[in-house]
Short mmCIF file of C-alpha atoms in Angstrom, two decimals:
data_model
loop_
_atom_site.label_atom_id
_atom_site.label_comp_id
_atom_site.label_asym_id
_atom_site.label_seq_id
_atom_site.Cartn_x
_atom_site.Cartn_y
_atom_site.Cartn_z
CA MET D 13 -295.88 -84.62 -3.93
CA LEU D 14 -292.36 -83.25 -3.63
CA VAL D 15 -291.06 -79.70 -3.80
CA GLU D 16 -288.97 -80.50 -6.89
CA GLU D 17 -292.20 -81.26 -8.80
CA ILE D 18 -293.67 -77.78 -8.33
CA MET D 19 -290.67 -75.46 -7.94
CA LYS D 20 -289.62 -72.97 -10.61
CA LYS D 21 -286.13 -73.87 -11.78
CA GLU D 22 -285.40 -70.65 -13.63
CA VAL D 23 -284.73 -68.21 -10.81
CA ILE D 24 -283.88 -64.52 -11.14
CA THR D 25 -281.09 -63.69 -8.66
CA LEU D 26 -278.90 -60.78 -7.61
CA LEU D 27 -275.61 -60.41 -5.80
CA PRO D 28 -275.43 -58.52 -2.48
CA ASN D 29 -273.58 -55.63 -4.12
CA ASN D 30 -276.22 -55.09 -6.81
CA THR D 31 -278.25 -51.93 -6.25
CA ILE D 32 -281.82 -51.42 -5.09
CA LYS D 33 -282.47 -49.80 -8.47
CA GLU D 34 -281.38 -52.97 -10.28
CA ALA D 35 -283.66 -55.04 -8.06
CA LEU D 36 -286.60 -52.73 -8.77
CA GLU D 37 -286.01 -52.98 -12.51
CA LEU D 38 -285.91 -56.80 -12.37
CA LEU D 39 -289.10 -57.02 -10.31
CA ASN D 40 -290.95 -54.80 -12.76
CA HIS D 41 -289.53 -56.39 -15.91
CA HIS D 42 -290.20 -60.00 -14.92
CA HIS D 43 -293.42 -59.32 -12.97
CA ILE D 44 -292.14 -61.15 -9.92
CA ARG D 45 -292.35 -60.38 -6.20
CA HIS D 46 -289.19 -61.93 -4.76
CA ILE D 47 -285.52 -62.17 -5.70
CA PRO D 48 -283.09 -64.46 -3.87
CA ILE D 49 -279.69 -62.89 -3.19
CA VAL D 50 -276.75 -65.22 -3.77
CA ASN D 51 -272.97 -65.06 -3.47
CA GLU D 52 -270.43 -66.10 -6.10
CA ASP D 53 -270.87 -69.76 -5.09
CA HIS D 54 -274.62 -69.50 -5.67
CA ASN D 55 -275.35 -69.91 -1.96
CA VAL D 56 -278.45 -68.06 -0.76
CA VAL D 57 -277.39 -65.21 1.53
CA GLY D 58 -280.59 -63.15 1.51
CA ILE D 59 -283.90 -62.44 -0.17
CA ILE D 60 -285.63 -59.26 -1.31
CA SER D 61 -289.34 -58.66 -1.88
CA ASP D 62 -291.30 -56.02 -3.72
CA ARG D 63 -292.44 -54.77 -0.33
CA ASP D 64 -288.83 -54.31 0.80
CA ILE D 65 -288.25 -52.24 -2.34
CA ARG D 66 -291.38 -50.14 -1.82
CA ASP D 67 -290.41 -49.42 1.77
CA ALA D 68 -286.90 -48.37 0.77
CA ALA D 69 -287.59 -46.52 -2.46
CA PRO D 70 -288.36 -42.79 -2.55
CA SER D 71 -291.98 -41.71 -2.74
CA THR D 72 -293.29 -41.27 -6.27
CA LEU D 73 -294.75 -37.96 -5.06
CA GLU D 74 -291.29 -36.63 -4.25
CA GLU D 75 -289.26 -37.13 -7.43
CA LYS D 76 -286.14 -35.45 -6.07
CA GLN D 77 -286.26 -36.85 -2.55
CA ASN D 78 -283.63 -39.39 -1.49
CA GLN D 79 -283.00 -40.68 -5.02
CA ASP D 80 -279.54 -41.79 -3.93
CA ILE D 81 -281.23 -44.58 -1.90
CA LEU D 82 -281.77 -46.46 -5.16
CA ASN D 83 -278.00 -46.67 -5.60
CA HIS D 84 -277.49 -48.42 -2.25
CA ASN D 85 -276.46 -52.06 -2.31
CA ILE D 86 -279.26 -54.59 -2.01
CA ASN D 87 -277.65 -56.11 1.09
CA SER D 88 -278.68 -52.99 2.99
CA ILE D 89 -282.36 -54.01 2.88
CA MET D 90 -282.40 -57.75 2.14
CA THR D 91 -283.75 -60.26 4.66
CA SER D 92 -281.08 -62.55 6.07
CA PRO D 93 -280.76 -65.37 7.09
CA VAL D 94 -283.25 -67.03 4.74
CA ILE D 95 -285.59 -69.95 5.34
CA THR D 96 -284.97 -72.54 2.61
CA VAL D 97 -286.39 -75.96 1.74
CA HIS D 98 -284.98 -79.09 0.08
CA PRO D 99 -286.26 -80.40 -3.29
CA LEU D 100 -287.23 -83.70 -1.64
CA ASP D 101 -289.39 -82.07 1.04
CA PHE D 102 -293.13 -82.78 0.82
CA ILE D 103 -295.33 -79.86 -0.18
CA GLU D 104 -297.56 -80.30 2.90
CA GLU D 105 -294.44 -79.77 5.02
CA ILE D 106 -293.52 -76.53 3.29
CA ALA D 107 -297.15 -75.37 3.53
CA SER D 108 -296.69 -75.39 7.31
CA VAL D 109 -293.44 -73.41 6.87
CA PHE D 110 -295.32 -70.74 4.89
CA TYR D 111 -298.00 -70.58 7.58
CA GLU D 112 -295.80 -70.64 10.68
CA HIS D 113 -293.29 -68.07 9.40
CA GLU D 114 -295.82 -65.91 7.50
CA ILE D 115 -293.72 -65.88 4.35
CA ALA D 116 -294.70 -65.77 0.69
CA CYS D 117 -291.87 -67.71 -0.94
CA VAL D 118 -288.98 -70.04 -0.14
CA PRO D 119 -285.79 -70.68 -2.09
CA VAL D 120 -285.04 -74.35 -2.77
CA THR D 121 -281.47 -75.43 -2.08
CA LYS D 122 -279.45 -78.61 -2.52
CA ASP D 123 -275.93 -78.93 -1.13
CA GLN D 124 -276.35 -75.28 -0.07
CA GLN D 125 -276.82 -74.16 -3.70
CA LEU D 126 -279.93 -72.45 -5.05
CA ILE D 127 -281.77 -74.70 -7.53
CA GLY D 128 -285.33 -73.33 -7.48
CA ILE D 129 -288.00 -71.28 -5.78
CA VAL D 130 -291.56 -71.92 -4.59
CA THR D 131 -294.08 -69.11 -4.05
CA GLU D 132 -297.36 -69.15 -2.17
CA LYS D 133 -299.11 -68.96 -5.56
CA ASP D 134 -297.30 -72.12 -6.73
CA LEU D 135 -298.28 -73.88 -3.51
CA LEU D 136 -301.92 -72.80 -3.64
CA TYR D 137 -302.25 -73.85 -7.29
CA THR D 138 -300.80 -77.28 -6.48
CA LEU D 139 -303.14 -77.79 -3.54
CA ILE D 140 -306.09 -76.88 -5.77
CA GLN D 141 -304.93 -79.48 -8.30
CA LEU D 142 -304.65 -82.10 -5.55
CA THR D 143 -308.28 -81.58 -4.56
CA GLY D 144 -309.40 -82.63 -8.05
CA ILE D 145 -311.66 -79.58 -8.30
CA HIS D 146 -310.33 -78.81 -11.79
CA GLU D 147 -311.98 -81.99 -13.11
CA GLN D 148 -315.66 -82.68 -13.65
CA SER D 149 -316.53 -84.33 -10.37
CA SER D 150 -318.80 -84.36 -7.33
CA GLN D 151 -317.86 -83.91 -3.69
CA ILE D 152 -319.07 -86.18 -0.90
CA GLU D 153 -318.36 -85.68 2.81
CA ILE D 154 -318.84 -88.56 5.22
CA LYS D 155 -318.47 -88.59 9.02
CA VAL D 156 -316.99 -91.87 10.24
CA PRO D 157 -315.54 -93.33 13.46
CA ASN D 158 -311.79 -92.83 13.80
CA ARG D 159 -310.79 -96.47 13.43
CA ALA D 160 -308.86 -98.65 11.01
CA GLY D 161 -310.58 -100.10 7.96
CA ILE D 162 -313.23 -97.43 7.37
CA LEU D 163 -311.66 -95.84 4.29
CA PRO D 164 -311.10 -99.16 2.44
CA ASN D 165 -314.73 -100.09 3.07
CA ILE D 166 -315.94 -96.81 1.55
CA THR D 167 -313.61 -96.99 -1.47
CA LYS D 168 -314.79 -100.56 -2.07
CA ILE D 169 -318.39 -99.33 -2.35
CA ILE D 170 -317.27 -96.65 -4.82
CA GLY D 171 -315.18 -99.14 -6.81
CA GLU D 172 -318.09 -101.54 -7.13
CA ARG D 173 -319.98 -98.78 -8.90
CA LYS D 174 -317.11 -98.39 -11.40
CA THR D 175 -316.54 -94.79 -10.29
CA ASN D 176 -313.08 -93.21 -10.17
CA ILE D 177 -311.91 -91.20 -7.17
CA SER D 178 -310.18 -87.89 -8.00
CA SER D 179 -309.02 -87.07 -4.46
CA VAL D 180 -309.39 -88.03 -0.82
CA PHE D 181 -308.91 -85.73 2.18
CA ILE D 182 -309.39 -86.69 5.81
CA TYR D 183 -309.57 -84.34 8.80
CA PRO D 184 -310.75 -84.61 12.43
CA ASP D 185 -314.31 -83.67 13.35
CA GLN D 186 -313.97 -80.41 15.28
CA GLN D 187 -316.85 -81.33 17.59
CA ASP D 188 -315.88 -84.94 18.30
CA ARG D 189 -312.26 -86.08 18.03
CA SER D 190 -313.37 -89.73 17.96
CA GLN D 191 -314.82 -89.01 14.50
CA LYS D 192 -313.19 -88.19 11.17
CA ILE D 193 -314.54 -86.39 8.12
CA ILE D 194 -313.68 -88.06 4.81
CA VAL D 195 -313.94 -85.72 1.81
CA LEU D 196 -314.08 -87.51 -1.55
CA ARG D 197 -314.17 -86.15 -5.07
CA ILE D 198 -315.59 -88.75 -7.43
CA GLN D 199 -315.70 -88.59 -11.22
CA THR D 200 -319.43 -88.49 -11.73
CA MET D 201 -321.93 -85.67 -12.03
CA ASN D 202 -324.66 -87.82 -10.50
CA PRO D 203 -323.51 -89.04 -7.06
CA MET D 204 -327.05 -89.73 -5.82
CA PRO D 205 -327.06 -93.54 -6.27
CA LEU D 206 -323.74 -93.77 -4.42
CA ILE D 207 -324.91 -91.47 -1.63
CA ASP D 208 -328.06 -93.52 -1.29
CA GLU D 209 -326.04 -96.72 -0.97
CA LEU D 210 -323.63 -95.20 1.57
CA LYS D 211 -326.58 -94.17 3.72
CA GLU D 212 -328.16 -97.62 3.38
CA GLN D 213 -324.95 -99.12 4.74
CA GLY D 214 -325.07 -96.83 7.77
CA TYR D 215 -322.65 -94.07 6.79
CA ASP D 216 -323.37 -90.51 7.90
CA VAL D 217 -323.22 -88.47 4.68
CA LEU D 218 -322.82 -84.80 5.59
CA TRP D 219 -322.64 -83.45 2.04
CA PRO D 220 -324.52 -83.15 -0.17
CA ASN D 221 -327.30 -82.67 2.38
CA ILE D 222 -330.39 -83.00 0.19
CA PRO D 223 -333.84 -82.83 1.80
CA GLY D 224 -335.84 -85.99 1.16
CA LEU D 225 -332.79 -88.16 0.46
CA ARG D 226 -333.30 -91.55 2.07
CA GLN D 227 -331.69 -91.77 5.54
#
């Protein structure tokens, strides 16, 4: 899945010479947490977060203290330069950007112009959708040798039972790197016949781990 499929295209922006007060009002009015800062050519030159505003704004306990701070230009507290992504980037790639840089949103640019924004909430929601957990389904986890041809063999067994697959995830076994864990979500509420068949054909089904199920 690409960034352009999940990004918000309607983006609230400010210019560097807008004030902190204007930024605060936009954050509160639109219930958002980040505002990209752009120049007249709509190039991203900075970004501001609700945390930046809280850190800069006067304490609510001191109504008369440093109120002039709110009239300062936003470029005095914005983060710059800004990490951006391209609309044709894959979402798993930008997930690593979020993690490595410990950020909560990224502007999306094309030809240096702002065209969208992706937040950690957008990314998390998309990853949840990709797991298939929002559909009525059952999860099966199988430990298999890390070699070619295993996944097609398993999906063939599932297909022969006329069962649809909602999602497939594969990750290395943390204890044995020669093994992989295949996580399947299948569109049935009764996976027991399939689990039984997988075990009969020699597959190590880790989940569901039901006592008394034939080994």
